[in-house]
Tab-separated table of N, CA and C in Angstrom:
chain	number	residue	atom	x	y	z
A	773	MET	N	3.076	-4.607	7.358
A	773	MET	CA	3.897	-4.328	6.197
A	773	MET	C	3.035	-4.488	4.949
A	774	VAL	N	3.059	-3.448	4.119
A	774	VAL	CA	2.403	-3.507	2.815
A	774	VAL	C	3.499	-3.613	1.775
A	775	LEU	N	3.394	-4.597	0.919
A	775	LEU	CA	4.455	-4.877	-0.035
A	775	LEU	C	3.935	-4.815	-1.467
A	776	CYS	N	4.701	-4.135	-2.316
A	776	CYS	CA	4.369	-4.007	-3.733
A	776	CYS	C	5.675	-4.092	-4.521
A	777	THR	N	5.583	-3.978	-5.828
A	777	THR	CA	6.788	-4.077	-6.644
A	777	THR	C	7.745	-2.923	-6.380
A	778	GLY	N	7.300	-1.684	-6.606
A	778	GLY	CA	8.210	-0.547	-6.534
A	778	GLY	C	7.993	0.389	-5.377
A	779	ASN	N	7.032	0.097	-4.503
A	779	ASN	CA	6.717	0.952	-3.353
A	779	ASN	C	6.556	2.409	-3.775
A	780	SER	N	5.799	2.599	-4.868
A	780	SER	CA	5.624	3.958	-5.365
A	780	SER	C	4.168	4.406	-5.390
A	781	CYS	N	3.234	3.469	-5.486
A	781	CYS	CA	1.851	3.880	-5.687
A	781	CYS	C	0.879	3.093	-4.798
A	782	ARG	N	0.574	1.869	-5.169
A	782	ARG	CA	-0.437	1.094	-4.439
A	782	ARG	C	-0.065	0.873	-2.982
A	783	SER	N	1.168	0.502	-2.717
A	783	SER	CA	1.571	0.268	-1.329
A	783	SER	C	1.618	1.571	-0.541
A	784	GLN	N	1.934	2.670	-1.204
A	784	GLN	CA	1.937	3.971	-0.529
A	784	GLN	C	0.509	4.393	-0.164
A	785	ILE	N	-0.417	4.183	-1.098
A	785	ILE	CA	-1.822	4.490	-0.833
A	785	ILE	C	-2.326	3.618	0.313
A	786	ALA	N	-2.000	2.335	0.272
A	786	ALA	CA	-2.434	1.427	1.338
A	786	ALA	C	-1.822	1.832	2.682
A	787	GLU	N	-0.558	2.195	2.694
A	787	GLU	CA	0.064	2.644	3.947
A	787	GLU	C	-0.685	3.853	4.504
A	788	GLY	N	-1.019	4.787	3.636
A	788	GLY	CA	-1.749	5.976	4.071
A	788	GLY	C	-3.088	5.643	4.696
A	789	TYR	N	-3.847	4.770	4.051
A	789	TYR	CA	-5.157	4.406	4.594
A	789	TYR	C	-5.044	3.534	5.837
A	790	LEU	N	-4.114	2.607	5.855
A	790	LEU	CA	-3.944	1.784	7.058
A	790	LEU	C	-3.584	2.651	8.251
A	791	ARG	N	-2.687	3.600	8.054
A	791	ARG	CA	-2.334	4.527	9.145
A	791	ARG	C	-3.563	5.316	9.594
A	792	TYR	N	-4.343	5.760	8.631
A	792	TYR	CA	-5.538	6.548	8.942
A	792	TYR	C	-6.536	5.724	9.754
A	793	PHE	N	-6.829	4.512	9.303
A	793	PHE	CA	-7.854	3.699	9.958
A	793	PHE	C	-7.386	3.098	11.286
A	794	VAL	N	-6.105	2.797	11.413
A	794	VAL	CA	-5.611	2.166	12.639
A	794	VAL	C	-5.312	3.199	13.726
A	795	GLN	N	-5.146	4.447	13.325
A	795	GLN	CA	-4.766	5.540	14.218
A	795	GLN	C	-3.470	5.180	14.929
A	796	ASP	N	-3.473	5.030	16.231
A	796	ASP	CA	-2.223	4.754	16.943
A	796	ASP	C	-2.168	3.340	17.511
A	797	LYS	N	-2.964	2.439	16.963
A	797	LYS	CA	-3.043	1.079	17.513
A	797	LYS	C	-2.050	0.098	16.877
A	798	ALA	N	-1.298	0.549	15.877
A	798	ALA	CA	-0.313	-0.323	15.230
A	798	ALA	C	0.668	0.542	14.441
A	799	GLU	N	1.818	-0.032	14.166
A	799	GLU	CA	2.795	0.626	13.304
A	799	GLU	C	2.635	0.064	11.908
A	800	ILE	N	2.627	0.951	10.933
A	800	ILE	CA	2.410	0.558	9.543
A	800	ILE	C	3.655	0.904	8.731
A	801	TYR	N	4.070	-0.016	7.884
A	801	TYR	CA	5.207	0.178	6.995
A	801	TYR	C	4.789	-0.232	5.589
A	802	SER	N	5.511	0.291	4.602
A	802	SER	CA	5.359	-0.224	3.247
A	802	SER	C	6.740	-0.333	2.626
A	803	ALA	N	6.849	-1.230	1.669
A	803	ALA	CA	8.131	-1.448	0.992
A	803	ALA	C	7.872	-2.078	-0.364
A	804	GLY	N	8.936	-2.155	-1.134
A	804	GLY	CA	8.869	-2.799	-2.438
A	804	GLY	C	10.007	-3.772	-2.602
A	805	ILE	N	9.876	-4.620	-3.588
A	805	ILE	CA	11.001	-5.493	-3.914
A	805	ILE	C	12.018	-4.697	-4.736
A	806	GLU	N	11.589	-3.508	-5.192
A	806	GLU	CA	12.428	-2.493	-5.815
A	806	GLU	C	11.965	-1.164	-5.222
A	807	THR	N	12.667	-0.082	-5.519
A	807	THR	CA	12.189	1.239	-5.100
A	807	THR	C	12.124	2.141	-6.323
A	808	HIS	N	10.971	2.771	-6.494
A	808	HIS	CA	10.759	3.631	-7.656
A	808	HIS	C	10.447	5.066	-7.277
A	809	GLY	N	10.497	5.408	-6.002
A	809	GLY	CA	10.103	6.745	-5.566
A	809	GLY	C	8.592	6.820	-5.435
A	810	VAL	N	8.116	7.747	-4.643
A	810	VAL	CA	6.670	7.885	-4.443
A	810	VAL	C	6.077	8.597	-5.653
A	811	ASN	N	5.049	7.997	-6.220
A	811	ASN	CA	4.410	8.519	-7.426
A	811	ASN	C	3.664	9.818	-7.107
A	812	PRO	N	3.986	10.916	-7.801
A	812	PRO	CA	3.324	12.201	-7.536
A	812	PRO	C	1.810	12.144	-7.729
A	813	LYS	N	1.343	11.322	-8.644
A	813	LYS	CA	-0.095	11.194	-8.880
A	813	LYS	C	-0.763	10.488	-7.697
A	814	ALA	N	-0.058	9.570	-7.059
A	814	ALA	CA	-0.588	8.929	-5.850
A	814	ALA	C	-0.709	9.956	-4.737
A	815	VAL	N	0.293	10.811	-4.603
A	815	VAL	CA	0.257	11.875	-3.590
A	815	VAL	C	-0.931	12.786	-3.848
A	816	GLU	N	-1.100	13.202	-5.083
A	816	GLU	CA	-2.200	14.090	-5.465
A	816	GLU	C	-3.561	13.433	-5.215
A	817	THR	N	-3.685	12.183	-5.573
A	817	THR	CA	-4.953	11.465	-5.411
A	817	THR	C	-5.310	11.295	-3.940
A	818	MET	N	-4.321	11.015	-3.112
A	818	MET	CA	-4.575	10.880	-1.675
A	818	MET	C	-4.914	12.232	-1.051
A	819	LYS	N	-4.287	13.291	-1.521
A	819	LYS	CA	-4.566	14.624	-1.001
A	819	LYS	C	-6.041	14.978	-1.220
A	820	GLU	N	-6.622	14.497	-2.338
A	820	GLU	CA	-8.040	14.733	-2.608
A	820	GLU	C	-8.922	14.121	-1.521
A	821	ASP	N	-8.415	13.088	-0.839
A	821	ASP	CA	-9.148	12.447	0.251
A	821	ASP	C	-8.589	12.886	1.612
A	822	GLU	N	-7.851	13.981	1.595
A	822	GLU	CA	-7.316	14.620	2.802
A	822	GLU	C	-6.332	13.754	3.585
A	823	ILE	N	-5.577	12.936	2.874
A	823	ILE	CA	-4.503	12.154	3.483
A	823	ILE	C	-3.203	12.545	2.785
A	824	ASP	N	-2.236	12.990	3.581
A	824	ASP	CA	-0.975	13.485	3.044
A	824	ASP	C	0.082	12.390	3.096
A	825	ILE	N	0.484	11.914	1.927
A	825	ILE	CA	1.562	10.922	1.861
A	825	ILE	C	2.808	11.539	1.213
A	826	SER	N	2.847	12.859	1.121
A	826	SER	CA	3.934	13.537	0.413
A	826	SER	C	5.292	13.339	1.081
A	827	GLN	N	5.316	13.019	2.358
A	827	GLN	CA	6.587	12.816	3.058
A	827	GLN	C	6.980	11.339	3.151
A	828	TYR	N	6.171	10.462	2.593
A	828	TYR	CA	6.502	9.038	2.612
A	828	TYR	C	7.724	8.806	1.722
A	829	THR	N	8.426	7.724	1.996
A	829	THR	CA	9.597	7.371	1.204
A	829	THR	C	9.400	5.997	0.587
A	830	SER	N	10.082	5.768	-0.508
A	830	SER	CA	10.045	4.474	-1.179
A	830	SER	C	11.160	3.625	-0.582
A	831	ASN	N	10.780	2.522	0.052
A	831	ASN	CA	11.735	1.687	0.769
A	831	ASN	C	11.789	0.276	0.201
A	832	ASN	N	12.945	-0.346	0.345
A	832	ASN	CA	13.138	-1.718	-0.101
A	832	ASN	C	12.874	-2.666	1.060
A	833	ILE	N	12.281	-3.800	0.760
A	833	ILE	CA	11.940	-4.794	1.787
A	833	ILE	C	13.160	-5.200	2.607
A	834	ASP	N	14.338	-5.156	2.010
A	834	ASP	CA	15.552	-5.543	2.738
A	834	ASP	C	15.816	-4.653	3.952
A	835	GLU	N	15.286	-3.427	3.952
A	835	GLU	CA	15.468	-2.514	5.074
A	835	GLU	C	14.736	-2.987	6.332
A	836	TYR	N	13.813	-3.924	6.171
A	836	TYR	CA	12.957	-4.338	7.280
A	836	TYR	C	13.159	-5.790	7.693
A	837	ARG	N	14.259	-6.372	7.310
A	837	ARG	CA	14.501	-7.789	7.607
A	837	ARG	C	14.499	-8.103	9.101
A	838	ASN	N	14.809	-7.145	9.943
A	838	ASN	CA	14.913	-7.401	11.381
A	838	ASN	C	13.631	-7.108	12.146
A	839	ILE	N	12.565	-6.789	11.441
A	839	ILE	CA	11.289	-6.522	12.108
A	839	ILE	C	10.403	-7.753	11.968
A	840	ASN	N	9.855	-8.196	13.083
A	840	ASN	CA	8.969	-9.344	13.072
A	840	ASN	C	7.522	-8.843	12.928
A	841	PHE	N	7.052	-8.753	11.706
A	841	PHE	CA	5.725	-8.216	11.433
A	841	PHE	C	4.631	-9.187	11.855
A	842	ASP	N	3.491	-8.646	12.231
A	842	ASP	CA	2.313	-9.457	12.511
A	842	ASP	C	1.575	-9.796	11.227
A	843	PHE	N	1.589	-8.849	10.282
A	843	PHE	CA	0.878	-9.019	9.018
A	843	PHE	C	1.752	-8.527	7.868
A	844	VAL	N	1.691	-9.233	6.752
A	844	VAL	CA	2.287	-8.776	5.503
A	844	VAL	C	1.189	-8.845	4.451
A	845	ILE	N	0.945	-7.695	3.820
A	845	ILE	CA	-0.085	-7.604	2.784
A	845	ILE	C	0.603	-7.297	1.465
A	846	THR	N	0.480	-8.176	0.494
A	846	THR	CA	0.974	-7.874	-0.845
A	846	THR	C	-0.196	-7.301	-1.641
A	847	VAL	N	0.099	-6.234	-2.386
A	847	VAL	CA	-0.970	-5.549	-3.116
A	847	VAL	C	-0.812	-5.664	-4.626
A	848	CYS	N	0.090	-6.533	-5.057
A	848	CYS	CA	0.206	-6.834	-6.485
A	848	CYS	C	0.763	-8.247	-6.643
A	849	ASP	N	0.349	-8.900	-7.710
A	849	ASP	CA	0.786	-10.274	-7.951
A	849	ASP	C	2.301	-10.378	-8.103
A	850	HIS	N	2.919	-9.404	-8.762
A	850	HIS	CA	4.360	-9.445	-8.987
A	850	HIS	C	5.124	-9.501	-7.667
A	851	ALA	N	4.719	-8.681	-6.708
A	851	ALA	CA	5.404	-8.695	-5.402
A	851	ALA	C	5.177	-10.019	-4.694
A	852	LYS	N	3.955	-10.528	-4.771
A	852	LYS	CA	3.662	-11.801	-4.106
A	852	LYS	C	4.533	-12.917	-4.667
A	853	GLU	N	4.707	-12.921	-5.975
A	853	GLU	CA	5.448	-13.993	-6.628
A	853	GLU	C	6.961	-13.815	-6.557
A	854	ASN	N	7.427	-12.583	-6.356
A	854	ASN	CA	8.860	-12.311	-6.447
A	854	ASN	C	9.499	-11.794	-5.165
A	855	CYS	N	8.746	-11.709	-4.101
A	855	CYS	CA	9.304	-11.202	-2.849
A	855	CYS	C	10.382	-12.151	-2.351
A	856	PRO	N	11.553	-11.606	-2.043
A	856	PRO	CA	12.585	-12.483	-1.468
A	856	PRO	C	12.117	-12.990	-0.110
A	857	TYR	N	12.477	-14.191	0.187
A	857	TYR	CA	12.074	-14.782	1.459
A	857	TYR	C	12.759	-14.070	2.611
A	858	PHE	N	11.989	-13.760	3.626
A	858	PHE	CA	12.596	-13.321	4.878
A	858	PHE	C	11.808	-13.956	6.006
A	859	PRO	N	12.509	-14.436	7.025
A	859	PRO	CA	11.838	-15.180	8.087
A	859	PRO	C	10.854	-14.290	8.851
A	860	THR	N	9.643	-14.758	8.981
A	860	THR	CA	8.626	-14.029	9.717
A	860	THR	C	7.524	-14.988	10.131
A	861	LYS	N	6.874	-14.642	11.204
A	861	LYS	CA	5.705	-15.409	11.642
A	861	LYS	C	4.430	-14.686	11.235
A	862	ALA	N	4.575	-13.698	10.378
A	862	ALA	CA	3.448	-12.856	9.984
A	862	ALA	C	2.375	-13.640	9.247
A	863	MET	N	1.146	-13.244	9.497
A	863	MET	CA	0.035	-13.730	8.683
A	863	MET	C	0.120	-12.973	7.362
A	864	THR	N	-0.048	-13.677	6.266
A	864	THR	CA	0.066	-13.026	4.964
A	864	THR	C	-1.304	-12.900	4.308
A	865	PHE	N	-1.473	-11.778	3.639
A	865	PHE	CA	-2.700	-11.476	2.915
A	865	PHE	C	-2.306	-10.978	1.530
A	866	HIS	N	-3.186	-11.192	0.570
A	866	HIS	CA	-2.889	-10.737	-0.791
A	866	HIS	C	-4.151	-10.233	-1.469
A	867	HIS	N	-3.998	-9.106	-2.141
A	867	HIS	CA	-5.040	-8.592	-3.034
A	867	HIS	C	-4.330	-7.881	-4.174
A	868	ASN	N	-4.605	-8.301	-5.383
A	868	ASN	CA	-3.968	-7.688	-6.540
A	868	ASN	C	-4.797	-6.493	-7.009
A	869	PHE	N	-4.271	-5.299	-6.792
A	869	PHE	CA	-4.906	-4.082	-7.284
A	869	PHE	C	-4.260	-3.708	-8.614
A	870	GLN	N	-5.061	-3.221	-9.544
A	870	GLN	CA	-4.515	-2.729	-10.809
A	870	GLN	C	-3.535	-1.601	-10.520
A	871	ASP	N	-2.522	-1.462	-11.345
A	871	ASP	CA	-1.530	-0.404	-11.158
A	871	ASP	C	-1.988	0.840	-11.911
A	872	PRO	N	-2.452	1.864	-11.194
A	872	PRO	CA	-2.916	3.067	-11.893
A	872	PRO	C	-1.784	3.812	-12.576
A	873	ALA	N	-0.546	3.580	-12.153
A	873	ALA	CA	0.591	4.239	-12.784
A	873	ALA	C	0.780	3.752	-14.221
A	874	LYS	N	0.167	2.648	-14.570
A	874	LYS	CA	0.269	2.121	-15.934
A	874	LYS	C	-0.934	2.512	-16.790
A	875	ALA	N	-1.832	3.312	-16.228
A	875	ALA	CA	-3.013	3.743	-16.978
A	875	ALA	C	-2.597	4.639	-18.139
A	876	VAL	N	-3.289	4.489	-19.250
A	876	VAL	CA	-3.045	5.324	-20.427
A	876	VAL	C	-4.354	5.977	-20.845
A	877	GLY	N	-4.236	7.034	-21.596
A	877	GLY	CA	-5.412	7.735	-22.081
A	877	GLY	C	-5.325	9.209	-21.787
A	878	THR	N	-6.474	9.836	-21.735
A	878	THR	CA	-6.529	11.268	-21.446
A	878	THR	C	-6.203	11.502	-19.976
A	879	VAL	N	-5.976	12.757	-19.637
A	879	VAL	CA	-5.724	13.119	-18.238
A	879	VAL	C	-6.898	12.664	-17.374
A	880	GLU	N	-8.096	12.856	-17.876
A	880	GLU	CA	-9.295	12.454	-17.127
A	880	GLU	C	-9.337	10.943	-16.911
A	881	GLU	N	-8.978	10.182	-17.927
A	881	GLU	CA	-8.979	8.718	-17.812
A	881	GLU	C	-7.915	8.238	-16.823
A	882	ILE	N	-6.775	8.864	-16.852
A	882	ILE	CA	-5.714	8.497	-15.912
A	882	ILE	C	-6.122	8.874	-14.493
A	883	ASN	N	-6.676	10.065	-14.322
A	883	ASN	CA	-7.156	10.476	-12.995
A	883	ASN	C	-8.220	9.517	-12.490
A	884	PHE	N	-9.114	9.097	-13.357
A	884	PHE	CA	-10.163	8.148	-12.973
A	884	PHE	C	-9.548	6.828	-12.511
A	885	ALA	N	-8.526	6.356	-13.221
A	885	ALA	CA	-7.862	5.094	-12.841
A	885	ALA	C	-7.270	5.207	-11.434
A	886	PHE	N	-6.625	6.321	-11.134
A	886	PHE	CA	-6.050	6.519	-9.801
A	886	PHE	C	-7.144	6.561	-8.736
A	887	LYS	N	-8.215	7.285	-9.008
A	887	LYS	CA	-9.297	7.399	-8.028
A	887	LYS	C	-9.988	6.056	-7.807
A	888	LYS	N	-10.164	5.290	-8.869
A	888	LYS	CA	-10.802	3.976	-8.762
A	888	LYS	C	-9.964	3.052	-7.874
A	889	VAL	N	-8.671	2.990	-8.126
A	889	VAL	CA	-7.793	2.134	-7.326
A	889	VAL	C	-7.708	2.658	-5.899
A	890	ARG	N	-7.660	3.984	-5.737
A	890	ARG	CA	-7.635	4.569	-4.388
A	890	ARG	C	-8.842	4.099	-3.586
A	891	GLU	N	-10.024	4.138	-4.183
A	891	GLU	CA	-11.239	3.729	-3.477
A	891	GLU	C	-11.230	2.237	-3.165
A	892	GLU	N	-10.720	1.421	-4.080
A	892	GLU	CA	-10.619	-0.021	-3.833
A	892	GLU	C	-9.669	-0.294	-2.664
A	893	ILE	N	-8.533	0.383	-2.665
A	893	ILE	CA	-7.559	0.200	-1.586
A	893	ILE	C	-8.123	0.727	-0.269
A	894	LYS	N	-8.799	1.848	-0.310
A	894	LYS	CA	-9.404	2.420	0.893
A	894	LYS	C	-10.369	1.429	1.527
A	895	ASN	N	-11.252	0.859	0.728
A	895	ASN	CA	-12.221	-0.119	1.241
A	895	ASN	C	-11.530	-1.358	1.789
A	896	TYR	N	-10.517	-1.847	1.078
A	896	TYR	CA	-9.773	-3.010	1.533
A	896	TYR	C	-9.116	-2.722	2.886
A	897	CYS	N	-8.466	-1.576	3.003
A	897	CYS	CA	-7.749	-1.228	4.236
A	897	CYS	C	-8.702	-1.039	5.410
A	898	GLU	N	-9.812	-0.385	5.170
A	898	GLU	CA	-10.781	-0.190	6.249
A	898	GLU	C	-11.284	-1.532	6.758
A	899	ASN	N	-11.618	-2.429	5.854
A	899	ASN	CA	-12.081	-3.762	6.254
A	899	ASN	C	-10.975	-4.559	6.935
A	900	PHE	N	-9.748	-4.452	6.422
A	900	PHE	CA	-8.634	-5.175	7.023
A	900	PHE	C	-8.450	-4.755	8.482
A	901	ILE	N	-8.473	-3.476	8.745
A	901	ILE	CA	-8.293	-2.976	10.120
A	901	ILE	C	-9.435	-3.441	11.006
A	902	LYS	N	-10.656	-3.354	10.524
A	902	LYS	CA	-11.815	-3.780	11.314
A	902	LYS	C	-11.747	-5.272	11.655
A	903	GLU	N	-11.298	-6.078	10.703
A	903	GLU	CA	-11.288	-7.532	10.890
A	903	GLU	C	-10.054	-8.046	11.634
A	904	ASN	N	-8.945	-7.312	11.585
A	904	ASN	CA	-7.697	-7.864	12.121
A	904	ASN	C	-7.050	-7.075	13.249
A	905	ILE	N	-7.406	-5.819	13.416
A	905	ILE	CA	-6.732	-5.003	14.422
A	905	ILE	C	-7.699	-4.537	15.516
A	906	LEU	N	-8.805	-3.971	15.114
A	906	LEU	CA	-9.717	-3.375	16.101
A	906	LEU	C	-10.621	-4.400	16.765
């Protein structure tokens, strides 16, 4: 489970990369403590790396209360600090990625922010799978 505030950008990108790197060796989910819809810029940025997240949905953590996850990864400080408690034996991991959806500036600067965070999340996910799943 990848958890973020709105399940619109960082957690969606992480879900895409975790699915890519794990292939069929695990089930991957993402959710938010709120739902904001999947960010179109996240979809576009992932498409540049040939990963299609256009059919992903923005889900609330409450939808997954009955799943006993092995791992829960929070990808923003807000989610880590505000996630409602749900019973799990999951190992928890945390990495605070900047929110590219909050980037301001020119189109080029905003695109750069998305690509920078995408690459950070990609590297994190690849290492996570290598160290914990494979």
